[in-house]
């Protein structure tokens, strides 16, 4: 079995390549080539954290077979200088079922989530979009900035984060690591004013994005709010938008952003226009008008981790990277 650490995952799985793998993952998901139970979330009474497990089986040519992601979410971790989610992705040899590769899930999650958003942006955002607002300054906020510049030339970038000092660190990181100039704003509304690309990547529980903040023609990747009791978008913002999802099933079961306006009677489940995979397969046209507001609600799917796991294992083996260990 190949052990692949965080640095190696990043080295062998650049966002540009990952975006292609993730577009294929979303197509296979919508073509029902994937067996994927809803993720299980174990919230023990005696711990502040939770364990999420996402097993699955992917069929098709390449990057296919059994895999699982297991991650612990510890709310205390960011305060300790550790990542919020910690865990592993494991993929199995498609023939024998023997464990093939075990890798750092934090890096996989950061890259695969941003790469799915990149695929969604490429499919749904206006061709000329390039005025980006990022809400949040953590792991996903960083990988999303990297991903957005892969699919659209960025004219302007603004960031808002709950803790101003973290937004300042983000600005310095973007300048040093990506050579991108980022403006820090004092409120989400200020970041969103006039933006035609938005990535929301916070752990907020209450909406940060109001309908009036969304400029005509904007595309929003709504990445945080992965649970029913979390929200980033107001009900009116969701109702105003053409709403796309990674998975209808996950969105209906897990998205607070979608559930709240449904409970309030503003919209029905039919507010979901399509899965991203359906758009990529040409089964749905995606954006229809320049002034349309599109939202891609990302919840994250095991197929994204499993196909990433196979792609990473393949690339690491080809480059002679990773540490080989014998289990038997
Ligand atoms: P990080 O801990 O790295 O960053 C969290 C960010 O959320 C920080 O910028 C923090 O701001 C902000 N934040 C925390 N609490 C609040 C709040 N109450 N109101 C507003 N902002 C808040 O986490 P990640 O980047 O790893 O994850 C971000 C979100 O994305 C999480 O909700 C996570 O569950 C979700 N996620 C979704 C995935 C998907 O597939 N869709 C995959 C992985 C994560 P500050 O530091 O300034 O206080």
XYZ file of C-alpha atoms and ligand atoms in Angstrom:
376
model
C 0.000 0.000 0.000
C 1.207 3.476 -0.843
C 1.207 6.043 1.969
C 0.857 9.539 0.539
C 1.385 12.587 2.723
C -0.093 16.055 2.340
C 2.808 17.573 0.430
C 2.816 14.709 -2.064
C -0.949 14.964 -2.596
C -0.480 18.646 -3.440
C 2.474 17.925 -5.700
C 0.866 15.201 -7.807
C -2.686 16.589 -7.916
C -2.694 20.185 -9.161
C -6.074 21.910 -9.302
C -6.034 22.165 -13.096
C -5.832 18.366 -13.464
C -8.140 17.779 -10.506
C -10.816 19.929 -12.182
C -10.902 17.485 -15.105
C -11.108 14.489 -12.751
C -13.881 16.177 -10.753
C -15.889 17.046 -13.867
C -15.731 13.354 -14.772
C -16.717 12.446 -11.186
C -19.814 14.612 -11.392
C -20.753 13.199 -14.804
C -20.406 9.627 -13.513
C -22.419 10.521 -10.413
C -25.302 11.894 -12.481
C -25.071 8.925 -14.885
C -25.577 6.683 -11.845
C -22.224 4.971 -12.338
C -21.522 5.377 -8.652
C -22.813 3.527 -5.584
C -22.782 6.017 -2.784
C -24.718 5.904 0.471
C -25.298 9.270 2.131
C -22.336 10.043 4.392
C -22.692 8.854 7.961
C -21.999 11.359 10.687
C -21.313 10.082 14.174
C -21.726 12.753 16.854
C -20.834 11.158 20.184
C -22.446 12.744 23.227
C -19.164 12.762 25.088
C -17.090 14.545 22.438
C -17.225 17.941 20.769
C -16.222 16.491 17.417
C -17.762 14.192 14.861
C -16.637 11.362 12.610
C -17.807 11.443 9.010
C -17.421 8.408 6.789
C -17.999 8.445 3.058
C -17.674 5.028 1.407
C -18.431 4.322 -2.229
C -17.882 2.370 -5.399
C -17.148 4.016 -8.746
C -17.473 2.245 -12.088
C -16.097 3.335 -15.464
C -12.794 3.597 -17.295
C -10.001 4.612 -14.930
C -10.050 6.012 -11.359
C -12.634 3.375 -10.457
C -13.197 0.909 -7.619
C -13.954 0.950 -3.906
C -12.837 3.724 -1.614
C -13.684 5.518 1.584
C -12.952 8.822 3.254
C -12.974 8.949 7.039
C -12.574 12.345 8.694
C -12.864 13.697 12.185
C -14.051 17.285 12.569
C -12.731 18.931 15.732
C -14.048 22.471 16.333
C -11.054 23.180 18.606
C -8.509 22.427 15.894
C -8.255 25.823 14.140
C -7.426 27.365 17.545
C -4.590 24.823 17.908
C -3.168 25.608 14.513
C -4.609 22.368 13.115
C -7.146 21.922 10.340
C -10.839 21.625 11.164
C -11.148 18.301 9.326
C -8.496 15.608 9.810
C -8.465 12.123 8.328
C -7.626 9.824 5.468
C -8.792 8.702 2.048
C -8.295 4.985 1.341
C -8.688 3.399 -2.092
C -8.629 -0.327 -2.846
C -7.133 -2.276 -5.709
C -9.984 -2.670 -8.223
C -9.098 -6.351 -8.885
C -8.156 -7.780 -5.524
C -9.657 -5.304 -3.074
C -6.278 -5.020 -1.346
C -5.679 -1.530 0.104
C -3.917 0.386 -2.667
C -3.230 3.824 -1.214
C -3.865 5.763 1.984
C -3.488 9.528 1.899
C -4.042 12.753 3.811
C -7.701 13.651 3.451
C -7.252 17.322 4.328
C -5.288 17.990 1.172
C -7.638 15.832 -0.916
C -10.687 17.674 0.470
C -9.194 21.117 -0.104
C -8.258 20.304 -3.698
C -11.275 18.268 -4.722
C -13.845 20.701 -3.295
C -12.245 23.694 -5.003
C -11.878 21.715 -8.225
C -15.569 20.799 -8.223
C -16.336 24.507 -7.749
C -13.982 25.255 -10.639
C -15.885 22.815 -12.857
C -19.182 24.392 -11.715
C -17.865 27.899 -12.353
C -16.659 26.983 -15.798
C -20.079 25.517 -16.606
C -22.296 28.149 -14.969
C -20.499 31.492 -14.612
C -20.537 34.093 -17.337
C -17.587 33.849 -19.738
C -16.455 37.346 -18.715
C -16.782 36.779 -14.952
C -13.641 37.786 -13.066
C -14.619 40.033 -10.151
C -14.335 37.578 -7.282
C -15.616 37.835 -3.711
C -14.479 35.231 -1.205
C -16.209 34.891 2.162
C -13.970 33.105 4.645
C -10.201 32.902 4.852
C -9.559 29.283 5.834
C -8.518 26.161 3.955
C -11.348 26.218 1.430
C -11.122 29.970 0.900
C -7.495 29.454 -0.135
C -8.003 26.488 -2.428
C -10.974 28.268 -4.008
C -8.883 31.303 -4.919
C -6.380 28.958 -6.565
C -9.213 27.196 -8.393
C -11.064 30.281 -9.602
C -7.976 31.626 -11.372
C -7.727 28.327 -13.260
C -11.139 28.769 -14.902
C -11.478 32.560 -15.198
C -8.931 35.397 -15.462
C -9.474 37.376 -12.245
C -9.730 41.167 -12.563
C -10.343 41.889 -8.903
C -10.506 39.858 -5.675
C -12.086 40.874 -2.382
C -12.180 38.834 0.800
C -14.245 39.131 3.932
C -13.636 37.022 7.009
C -15.243 37.087 10.451
C -11.853 37.709 12.050
C -10.230 40.662 10.310
C -6.705 39.494 11.217
C -7.331 36.211 9.371
C -8.414 38.111 6.266
C -5.153 40.062 6.474
C -3.177 36.797 6.686
C -5.126 35.571 3.653
C -4.257 38.717 1.727
C -0.556 38.243 2.511
C -0.731 34.544 1.552
C -2.431 35.335 -1.785
C 0.233 37.918 -2.621
C 3.146 35.664 -1.685
C 1.922 32.282 -2.900
C -0.235 33.195 -5.892
C 0.880 36.707 -6.788
C -2.749 37.846 -6.494
C -3.707 41.171 -4.965
C -6.648 40.801 -2.583
C -8.642 43.606 -0.944
C -9.948 42.999 2.578
C -13.477 44.275 3.259
C -15.333 45.051 6.483
C -18.557 43.218 5.635
C -19.828 40.429 3.372
C -22.005 42.993 1.532
C -18.959 45.127 0.747
C -17.124 42.128 -0.672
C -20.139 41.090 -2.742
C -20.963 44.504 -4.233
C -20.658 44.165 -8.001
C -18.924 40.761 -7.838
C -19.720 38.354 -10.661
C -18.028 35.381 -8.979
C -18.554 34.467 -5.328
C -17.191 31.673 -3.167
C -18.680 31.276 0.301
C -16.389 29.074 2.380
C -17.217 29.698 6.019
C -18.400 27.678 8.988
C -21.231 30.207 9.522
C -24.527 29.032 10.951
C -26.489 32.161 10.041
C -26.839 33.603 6.530
C -24.101 35.996 5.383
C -25.376 36.593 1.850
C -28.572 38.597 1.341
C -30.520 38.647 -1.915
C -29.830 42.359 -2.397
C -26.068 41.700 -2.192
C -26.113 39.532 -5.308
C -25.419 41.487 -8.487
C -27.266 40.473 -11.665
C -25.377 37.751 -13.517
C -23.320 36.600 -10.522
C -22.342 32.966 -10.015
C -22.019 31.738 -6.418
C -20.203 28.626 -5.250
C -21.796 27.973 -1.843
C -19.294 25.691 -0.162
C -19.759 26.054 3.601
C -23.044 25.183 5.372
C -22.573 21.453 4.972
C -25.194 20.642 7.588
C -28.928 21.249 8.050
C -28.333 23.672 10.933
C -25.753 25.732 9.007
C -26.502 28.464 6.474
C -24.571 30.970 4.411
C -27.316 32.209 2.069
C -30.544 33.914 3.102
C -33.816 32.347 2.010
C -34.471 35.221 -0.393
C -30.989 34.818 -1.915
C -31.662 31.139 -2.588
C -35.140 31.875 -3.947
C -33.730 34.515 -6.313
C -31.158 32.139 -7.819
C -31.127 29.334 -10.335
C -30.030 26.626 -7.926
C -27.633 23.848 -8.950
C -26.285 21.098 -6.704
C -23.675 18.350 -6.681
C -26.334 15.837 -5.648
C -30.096 16.260 -5.406
C -30.203 13.607 -2.689
C -27.527 15.278 -0.539
C -28.969 18.755 -1.031
C -32.427 17.613 0.026
C -31.069 15.781 3.065
C -28.162 17.960 4.217
C -28.378 21.545 2.970
C -29.610 24.138 5.488
C -29.415 26.751 2.725
C -32.009 24.821 0.706
C -34.096 23.440 3.563
C -34.776 26.786 5.288
C -36.593 28.465 2.372
C -38.468 25.211 1.726
C -39.653 25.136 5.349
C -40.678 28.789 5.042
C -42.780 27.916 1.975
C -40.761 30.196 -0.338
C -39.659 27.431 -2.700
C -40.110 23.702 -3.214
C -37.556 20.967 -3.841
C -38.164 21.592 -7.539
C -36.189 24.810 -7.058
C -33.150 22.604 -7.807
C -32.535 23.145 -11.511
C -30.072 20.318 -12.020
C -27.054 18.481 -10.717
C -23.714 19.776 -11.971
C -23.184 16.412 -13.670
C -26.391 16.883 -15.654
C -25.165 20.270 -16.876
C -21.774 18.789 -17.800
C -23.498 15.963 -19.670
C -25.565 18.496 -21.642
C -28.838 17.293 -20.123
C -29.469 20.799 -18.723
C -28.377 24.050 -20.397
C -27.103 25.612 -17.153
C -27.095 29.432 -17.256
C -29.682 30.730 -19.716
C -29.265 34.500 -19.402
C -26.504 37.004 -18.753
C -28.373 38.559 -15.828
C -29.348 35.245 -14.235
C -28.021 34.583 -10.717
C -26.677 31.044 -10.452
C -25.792 29.195 -7.248
C -23.868 25.957 -7.078
C -24.532 24.385 -3.680
C -21.634 22.079 -2.890
C -22.008 19.521 -0.130
C -19.201 17.170 -1.077
C -19.546 13.587 -2.249
C -17.527 10.433 -1.648
C -17.126 9.965 -5.404
C -15.003 13.132 -5.432
C -12.664 11.703 -2.798
C -12.525 8.224 -4.288
C -11.784 9.327 -7.844
C -9.262 11.843 -6.491
C -7.734 9.013 -4.427
C -7.265 6.828 -7.499
C -5.894 9.725 -9.568
C -3.444 10.646 -6.777
C -2.350 7.016 -6.259
C -1.745 6.652 -10.004
C 0.236 9.908 -10.258
C 2.300 9.216 -7.107
C 3.175 5.702 -8.307
C 4.127 7.029 -11.754
C 6.417 9.641 -10.179
C 7.937 7.205 -7.669
C 6.490 9.207 -4.751
C 4.804 8.026 -1.560
C 5.974 5.402 0.880
C 5.273 1.751 0.087
C 4.333 -0.409 3.080
C 3.382 -4.090 3.380
C 0.348 -4.860 5.479
C 0.554 -8.660 5.444
P -11.553 26.581 8.113
O -11.633 26.299 9.583
O -10.228 26.509 7.482
O -12.188 28.017 7.852
C -13.407 28.344 8.438
C -13.780 29.743 8.016
O -15.109 29.989 8.486
C -12.885 30.813 8.588
O -12.617 31.735 7.567
C -13.731 31.450 9.694
O -13.505 32.832 9.784
C -15.115 31.229 9.155
N -16.124 31.155 10.219
C -16.166 30.296 11.252
N -17.279 30.493 11.972
C -17.943 31.513 11.374
C -19.158 32.177 11.657
N -19.918 31.826 12.691
N -19.547 33.167 10.819
C -18.783 33.518 9.761
N -17.619 32.917 9.447
C -17.207 31.923 10.254
O -12.571 25.578 7.419
P -12.606 25.042 5.911
O -12.108 26.089 5.001
O -12.002 23.695 5.879
O -14.174 24.833 5.716
C -15.035 25.945 5.503
C -16.472 25.456 5.376
O -16.577 24.602 4.231
C -16.961 24.614 6.557
O -18.315 24.916 6.767
C -16.838 23.191 6.071
O -17.734 22.315 6.716
C -17.194 23.370 4.605
N -16.656 22.337 3.727
C -17.410 21.976 2.649
C -16.965 21.025 1.763
C -17.782 20.666 0.576
O -17.490 19.676 -0.079
N -18.785 21.441 0.240
C -15.692 20.342 1.970
C -14.939 20.825 3.099
C -15.415 21.800 3.939
P -12.396 33.480 10.754
O -11.202 32.566 10.694
O -12.135 34.797 10.124
O -12.992 33.561 12.110
